[in-house]
Each structure stands twice: as structure tokens, then as C-alpha cells.
Amino acid sequence: MPRIGFGLWKIPRENTADCVVEAVKAGYRHFDSAADYGNEAQTGDGLAKAIADGLTTRNELWVTSKLWNTFHAPEHVEEACRKSLDDLKLDYLDLYLIHFPIALEYVPIEERYPPEWLFDPAAPNPAMKAAKIPLHETWAAMEALVDKGLVKQIGVCNYNSALIHDLMSYARIKPAMLQIEAHPYLSQERLIRLAGQYGVDVTAFSPLGAQSYFELDMAAEGESLLGAAPVMVAADAHGKTPAQVLLRWGLQRGTAIIPKTTKPERMRENLDVFDFELSQVEMAAIGALNLNRRFNDPGTFTEAAFNTFHPIYD
């Protein structure tokens, strides 16, 4: 899997296809998608155009998608996967991840897609509706997707250490990937170390930290890492931007990263991080910024946005 991927979260549908084509032109071959992003059909259009125009081939691409919470029941896992495949216009996925360790009641695709978080948005007091589905049953259905050739590898997102230990105790096919929020304000040292101990690779989402969350009112402007002193010092020393330093920090600690942008010049900038190396002192200084500040926290946003208190981290 290419170490730098193109994140598709929050890219407007009307811009997605063109963004994907521009990303391929910039050099991206790894695309990180999900049913819940609501733009997989447009992502598929962009990938198909890039292939038709001779910019890349399917074999050169790495495409990740994710199983949404409402499809955790074993009888719905393949249905969800096939919907993503149809939308993405692909015969197989390189990687399919459980998006959250949160099982919600099933919402039929023909009724509402993507189903999002609320069980019935039209209810007088709309809320999430939990489903009694053990994670081991969902994982067994994920393994069946590998057996059928629909996906090459499987993994999980947003799992904590206890869930990783549990998963490794029953998995017939071990997870290939753990995708988690990770940046200097949330360094996740122990969780990344544990994944490595089990031989599981790690992808860091939101590698720039707060930038993805300003527009959602989930982070304050003052929480930007781009102005943090150790980041700015390293940027000046290497002739790079603060964003490039943050991405390089993520790569050097052994994680893959999936930054998101809609601007072609930023796409190229985010890939241009392989011609310099941060020193051990610079890595340590940036790592010392850790505040255990999680921006993407269901324990916060589910209550605020979906009238349901549903934490998954202590």
C-alpha cells in the first residue's frame, strides 16, 4: 500500500470525480474511501476516467473502503461491500475496514443511503439505535469477503487496545490494517506499538490534526498544529511547509497517512515529503506536543449531533 493516500472524507460530491483525476495526475495511487462519505459513486467516476484516459491502471491503484455501522450484522456485510464495489466501479477492494466498533440497527440501502447515524431522521426525537451484534460476528463476515475474492485484505478503524487484543484472539484472518486518528496532539504511541507487536500496519487519519475539524466546529482555530513552534522550526530548517513537516513526522514514525485536499497544488505538496528527513531531536520535539487531544470522538459528537451518548474511548 502506498504510504501516502488521498483521503476522500468531506469532499463535496460535485467535486469528487475531478479531485480524484487531479490526484491521480499528481501521483496518488492510494485512495481512502468509505460508504459514509457519500461520494463513492463520484470517486468511482473519477477512477474510471483516470483509467480510461491512460493515467493509471487498476493494478497500480490501492482502494480502501469501509463497512458502515448499520451493516454490522453478518447477513448485511456482503451487501454493503457489493454496494461500495458497484459505486466505485471495481471488481474488488484492496482493503475493507470496519469503520467504527459501533453496531447500529440496519437501514435498507433502498430506504436511505448512506444511512448515516440516525435510525429515523424524521422521528420527533431522532437518535442512534444500537444493535446487539458482537464484533466477532461482523469480523467473520469480513473474512468471508476475502474468501469470496471481493476484498484482498481486511482491517479495522477506531479500535482501542482492548478491542485489538480481543480481535486477535479470534480472527481466522488477521487484520492487515488499523486506521486511527493520529497526529502530534494525539500521538497514540501505545496503540501504535501494540499494533506493531501484532504485525498490524497503521494508517493515521487527520495527520495534520485540527485542520479537518474547523468547518465542523469540532476544533478551535487555536488548536492548529501548523503554528506549533517545533513544527515551524523544523519547516524552516528543511525549507518545507509546516504541513509537510507534520506529514513527514507521521511517515517517519511508521504510519501511512491519508491527508485530504481539493487543491491540486496542495495535492502535490503533500506528496513532496520524501526528499528530507527529520532528525531524532525534531521528531522528539514534535512528539512532545502530545495532549491526547482527540478531535474525532464519538463520545463527544454523537451526543451533540445525534442525541445519543456513545463513547468508545475512556
Coordinates of C-alpha atoms in Angstrom, one line a residue:
M1 CA 0.0 0.0 0.0
P2 CA 1.4 3.4 -0.9
R3 CA 2.4 5.2 2.3
I4 CA 0.6 8.4 1.4
G5 CA -3.1 8.1 0.4
F6 CA -5.7 10.5 -0.8
G7 CA -8.4 11.0 1.8
L8 CA -11.9 11.4 0.4
W9 CA -13.8 12.4 3.6
K10 CA -15.7 15.7 3.3
I11 CA -15.0 16.2 -0.4
P12 CA -18.3 17.5 -2.0
R13 CA -19.9 15.1 -4.4
E14 CA -19.8 17.6 -7.2
N15 CA -16.0 18.0 -6.9
T16 CA -15.1 14.4 -6.1
A17 CA -14.6 13.0 -9.6
D18 CA -12.4 15.9 -10.8
C19 CA -10.4 15.8 -7.5
V20 CA -9.7 12.1 -8.0
V21 CA -8.5 12.6 -11.5
E22 CA -6.3 15.5 -10.3
A23 CA -5.0 13.4 -7.5
V24 CA -4.0 10.6 -10.0
K25 CA -2.2 13.2 -12.1
A26 CA -0.4 14.5 -9.0
G27 CA 0.9 10.9 -8.3
Y28 CA -1.6 9.4 -5.8
R29 CA -2.4 5.7 -6.3
H30 CA -3.9 5.1 -2.8
F31 CA -7.5 6.3 -2.3
D32 CA -9.2 6.1 1.1
S33 CA -12.9 6.0 0.7
A34 CA -16.0 4.9 2.8
A35 CA -19.7 4.4 2.3
D36 CA -20.4 7.0 4.9
Y37 CA -18.5 9.7 2.9
G38 CA -21.4 9.7 0.5
N39 CA -19.2 10.2 -2.6
E40 CA -18.2 6.7 -3.6
A41 CA -20.1 6.8 -6.9
Q42 CA -18.3 10.0 -7.8
T43 CA -15.0 8.5 -6.7
G44 CA -15.7 5.6 -9.0
D45 CA -16.4 8.0 -11.8
G46 CA -13.0 9.7 -11.2
L47 CA -11.1 6.4 -11.0
A48 CA -12.8 5.1 -14.2
K49 CA -11.9 8.3 -16.1
A50 CA -8.3 8.2 -14.9
I51 CA -8.0 4.6 -16.1
A52 CA -9.8 5.3 -19.4
D53 CA -7.5 8.3 -20.0
G54 CA -4.5 6.1 -19.5
L55 CA -3.3 7.9 -16.4
T56 CA -3.2 4.7 -14.3
T57 CA -4.3 1.1 -14.3
R58 CA -6.4 -0.8 -11.8
N59 CA -3.4 -2.8 -10.8
E60 CA -1.5 0.4 -9.9
L61 CA -4.3 1.6 -7.6
W62 CA -4.9 0.8 -3.9
V63 CA -8.5 1.5 -3.0
T64 CA -9.8 1.2 0.6
S65 CA -13.4 1.4 1.7
K66 CA -15.2 0.9 5.0
L67 CA -18.2 -1.0 6.4
W68 CA -20.7 1.3 7.9
N69 CA -22.2 0.8 11.4
T70 CA -25.7 -0.1 10.1
F71 CA -24.3 -3.1 8.2
H72 CA -22.6 -5.0 11.0
A73 CA -25.0 -7.9 11.0
P74 CA -23.3 -10.8 9.2
E75 CA -26.2 -11.0 6.6
H76 CA -25.6 -7.4 5.6
V77 CA -21.8 -7.2 5.4
E78 CA -21.6 -8.6 1.8
E79 CA -24.5 -6.4 0.7
A80 CA -22.6 -3.3 2.0
C81 CA -19.4 -4.3 0.3
R82 CA -21.1 -5.0 -3.0
K83 CA -22.7 -1.6 -2.9
S84 CA -19.4 0.1 -2.4
L85 CA -17.9 -2.0 -5.2
D86 CA -20.7 -1.0 -7.5
D87 CA -20.4 2.6 -6.7
L88 CA -16.6 2.6 -7.0
K89 CA -16.9 0.6 -10.3
L90 CA -14.5 -2.0 -9.1
D91 CA -14.4 -5.8 -9.1
Y92 CA -12.5 -6.0 -5.7
L93 CA -11.3 -3.7 -2.9
D94 CA -7.6 -3.8 -1.9
L95 CA -8.7 -3.1 1.7
Y96 CA -12.0 -3.1 3.6
L97 CA -12.2 -1.8 7.1
I98 CA -14.8 -1.9 9.9
H99 CA -15.4 1.9 10.1
F100 CA -16.3 2.0 13.9
P101 CA -16.7 -0.6 16.6
I102 CA -20.3 0.6 16.8
A103 CA -23.2 -1.6 15.6
L104 CA -26.4 0.3 14.7
E105 CA -29.7 -1.0 13.6
Y106 CA -29.9 -1.9 9.9
V107 CA -31.3 0.6 7.4
P108 CA -32.0 -0.8 3.9
I109 CA -30.0 0.6 1.1
E110 CA -33.1 1.3 -0.9
E111 CA -34.6 3.3 2.0
R112 CA -31.6 5.6 2.7
Y113 CA -28.0 5.6 1.6
P114 CA -25.6 6.3 3.1
P115 CA -27.6 5.6 6.2
E116 CA -25.5 7.8 8.4
W117 CA -26.0 7.8 12.2
L118 CA -29.7 8.4 12.9
F119 CA -32.1 5.5 12.8
D120 CA -35.1 7.6 11.8
P121 CA -34.2 11.2 11.0
A122 CA -37.9 12.1 10.7
A123 CA -38.7 10.9 14.3
P124 CA -39.8 13.5 16.8
N125 CA -36.6 13.0 18.7
P126 CA -34.2 11.4 16.2
A127 CA -31.4 9.3 17.8
M128 CA -29.0 6.4 17.1
K129 CA -30.3 2.9 17.7
A130 CA -27.8 0.4 18.9
A131 CA -27.9 -3.2 17.5
K132 CA -27.0 -6.2 19.5
I133 CA -24.3 -7.6 17.2
P134 CA -21.0 -8.8 18.6
L135 CA -17.9 -7.6 16.8
H136 CA -16.7 -11.2 16.3
E137 CA -19.7 -11.9 14.1
T138 CA -19.0 -8.9 11.9
W139 CA -15.4 -9.9 11.6
A140 CA -16.3 -13.5 10.5
A141 CA -18.4 -11.9 7.7
M142 CA -15.5 -9.7 6.8
E143 CA -13.3 -12.8 6.5
A144 CA -15.9 -14.3 4.2
L145 CA -15.4 -11.4 1.8
V146 CA -11.7 -12.3 1.5
D147 CA -12.7 -16.0 0.9
K148 CA -15.0 -14.8 -2.0
G149 CA -12.4 -12.6 -3.6
L150 CA -14.4 -9.4 -3.1
V151 CA -11.6 -7.8 -1.0
K152 CA -7.9 -8.5 -0.8
Q153 CA -7.3 -7.6 2.8
I154 CA -9.4 -6.5 5.8
G155 CA -8.9 -4.4 8.9
V156 CA -10.5 -2.1 11.4
C157 CA -10.8 1.6 12.3
N158 CA -11.1 3.4 15.6
Y159 CA -10.4 0.3 17.7
N160 CA -8.7 0.7 21.1
S161 CA -6.1 -1.6 22.6
A162 CA -8.6 -3.9 24.4
L163 CA -10.6 -4.4 21.1
I164 CA -7.3 -5.2 19.3
H165 CA -6.4 -7.8 21.9
D166 CA -9.9 -9.3 21.6
L167 CA -9.9 -9.3 17.8
M168 CA -6.5 -11.1 17.6
S169 CA -7.8 -13.8 19.9
Y170 CA -10.5 -15.0 17.5
A171 CA -9.5 -13.7 14.0
R172 CA -9.1 -16.5 11.4
I173 CA -7.8 -13.9 9.0
K174 CA -5.7 -11.4 11.0
P175 CA -6.4 -7.7 10.4
A176 CA -3.9 -6.1 7.9
M177 CA -4.6 -2.6 9.0
L178 CA -5.6 -0.4 11.9
Q179 CA -6.7 3.1 10.9
I180 CA -6.8 5.6 13.7
E181 CA -6.7 9.3 14.3
A182 CA -3.0 10.2 14.9
H183 CA -1.1 13.5 14.9
P184 CA 1.3 15.3 17.3
Y185 CA -1.6 16.3 19.6
L186 CA -2.8 12.6 19.7
S187 CA 0.3 10.6 19.2
Q188 CA -1.2 7.2 20.2
E189 CA 2.2 5.7 21.0
R190 CA 1.0 2.7 22.9
L191 CA -1.7 1.8 20.4
I192 CA 0.7 2.0 17.5
R193 CA 3.3 0.0 19.4
L194 CA 0.6 -2.7 20.2
A195 CA -0.4 -2.9 16.5
G196 CA 3.2 -3.4 15.6
Q197 CA 3.6 -6.1 18.1
Y198 CA 0.8 -8.0 16.4
G199 CA 2.1 -7.3 12.9
V200 CA -0.7 -4.9 12.0
D201 CA 0.1 -1.9 9.9
V202 CA -1.3 1.5 11.0
T203 CA -2.8 4.3 8.9
A204 CA -3.1 7.7 10.5
F205 CA -6.2 9.8 9.5
S206 CA -6.2 13.5 10.2
P207 CA -2.4 13.6 10.1
L208 CA -2.5 17.4 10.1
G209 CA -4.6 17.5 13.3
A210 CA -7.3 20.1 13.7
Q211 CA -7.4 21.3 10.1
S212 CA -10.2 18.8 9.1
Y213 CA -12.4 19.8 12.0
F214 CA -12.6 23.6 11.9
E215 CA -15.6 23.6 9.5
L216 CA -17.4 21.0 11.7
D217 CA -16.9 23.1 14.8
M218 CA -15.1 20.2 16.3
A219 CA -11.8 22.1 16.8
A220 CA -10.8 25.7 17.6
E221 CA -8.6 27.7 15.3
G222 CA -6.1 28.0 18.1
E223 CA -5.6 24.2 18.0
S224 CA -3.9 24.2 14.6
L225 CA -0.6 22.4 14.6
L226 CA 0.7 24.4 11.7
G227 CA 1.8 27.1 14.0
A228 CA 3.3 24.9 16.7
A229 CA 6.9 26.0 17.5
P230 CA 8.7 22.7 16.9
V231 CA 6.9 22.2 13.6
M232 CA 7.7 25.7 12.4
V233 CA 11.4 25.3 13.5
A234 CA 11.7 22.1 11.5
A235 CA 9.9 23.6 8.5
D236 CA 12.4 26.5 8.4
A237 CA 15.4 24.2 8.9
H238 CA 14.4 22.0 5.9
G239 CA 12.8 24.5 3.6
K240 CA 9.4 22.8 3.8
T241 CA 6.0 23.9 4.9
P242 CA 4.6 23.1 8.3
A243 CA 2.1 20.7 6.7
Q244 CA 4.9 18.8 5.0
V245 CA 6.8 18.5 8.3
L246 CA 3.6 17.1 10.0
L247 CA 3.2 14.5 7.2
R248 CA 6.9 13.6 7.3
W249 CA 6.6 13.1 11.1
G250 CA 3.7 10.7 10.5
L251 CA 5.7 8.7 7.9
Q252 CA 8.9 8.5 9.9
R253 CA 7.1 7.0 12.9
G254 CA 6.0 4.2 10.6
T255 CA 2.4 5.0 9.9
A256 CA 0.7 5.5 6.5
I257 CA -1.1 8.8 6.2
I258 CA -4.2 10.0 4.3
P259 CA -4.3 13.8 4.0
K260 CA -7.2 15.4 2.2
T261 CA -7.3 18.4 0.0
T262 CA -9.2 19.6 -3.1
K263 CA -6.4 21.9 -4.3
P264 CA -4.1 20.4 -7.0
E265 CA -1.1 22.4 -5.6
R266 CA -1.7 21.0 -2.1
M267 CA -2.0 17.5 -3.5
R268 CA 1.5 17.8 -5.0
E269 CA 2.8 19.5 -1.8
N270 CA 1.5 16.7 0.4
L271 CA 3.3 14.1 -1.8
D272 CA 6.6 16.0 -1.7
V273 CA 7.9 14.7 1.6
F274 CA 10.4 12.1 0.6
D275 CA 13.4 14.3 0.0
F276 CA 14.1 15.2 3.6
E277 CA 14.3 13.5 7.0
L278 CA 13.5 14.9 10.4
S279 CA 16.3 14.4 13.0
Q280 CA 15.7 12.4 16.2
V281 CA 15.6 15.7 18.1
E282 CA 13.0 17.2 15.7
M283 CA 10.9 14.0 15.9
A284 CA 11.0 14.0 19.7
A285 CA 10.2 17.8 19.9
I286 CA 7.1 17.3 17.7
G287 CA 6.1 14.2 19.6
A288 CA 6.3 16.1 22.8
L289 CA 3.4 18.2 21.7
N290 CA 1.0 15.3 22.6
L291 CA -2.0 16.4 24.6
N292 CA -4.1 13.3 24.0
R293 CA -6.5 15.6 22.1
R294 CA -8.9 13.6 20.1
F295 CA -10.9 15.6 17.5
N296 CA -12.9 12.7 16.1
D297 CA -14.5 11.4 19.3
P298 CA -17.9 9.6 19.2
G299 CA -18.2 10.2 22.9
T300 CA -18.5 13.9 22.0
F301 CA -20.0 14.2 18.6
T302 CA -22.7 11.6 18.9
E303 CA -24.3 13.3 21.8
A304 CA -24.0 16.8 20.3
A305 CA -25.2 15.8 16.8
F306 CA -27.3 12.6 17.2
N307 CA -28.9 12.9 20.7
T308 CA -27.1 9.7 21.8
F309 CA -24.2 9.4 24.2
H310 CA -22.0 6.7 22.8
P311 CA -18.3 6.8 23.8
I312 CA -15.9 4.2 22.6
Y313 CA -12.7 5.7 24.3
D314 CA -12.2 6.2 28.0

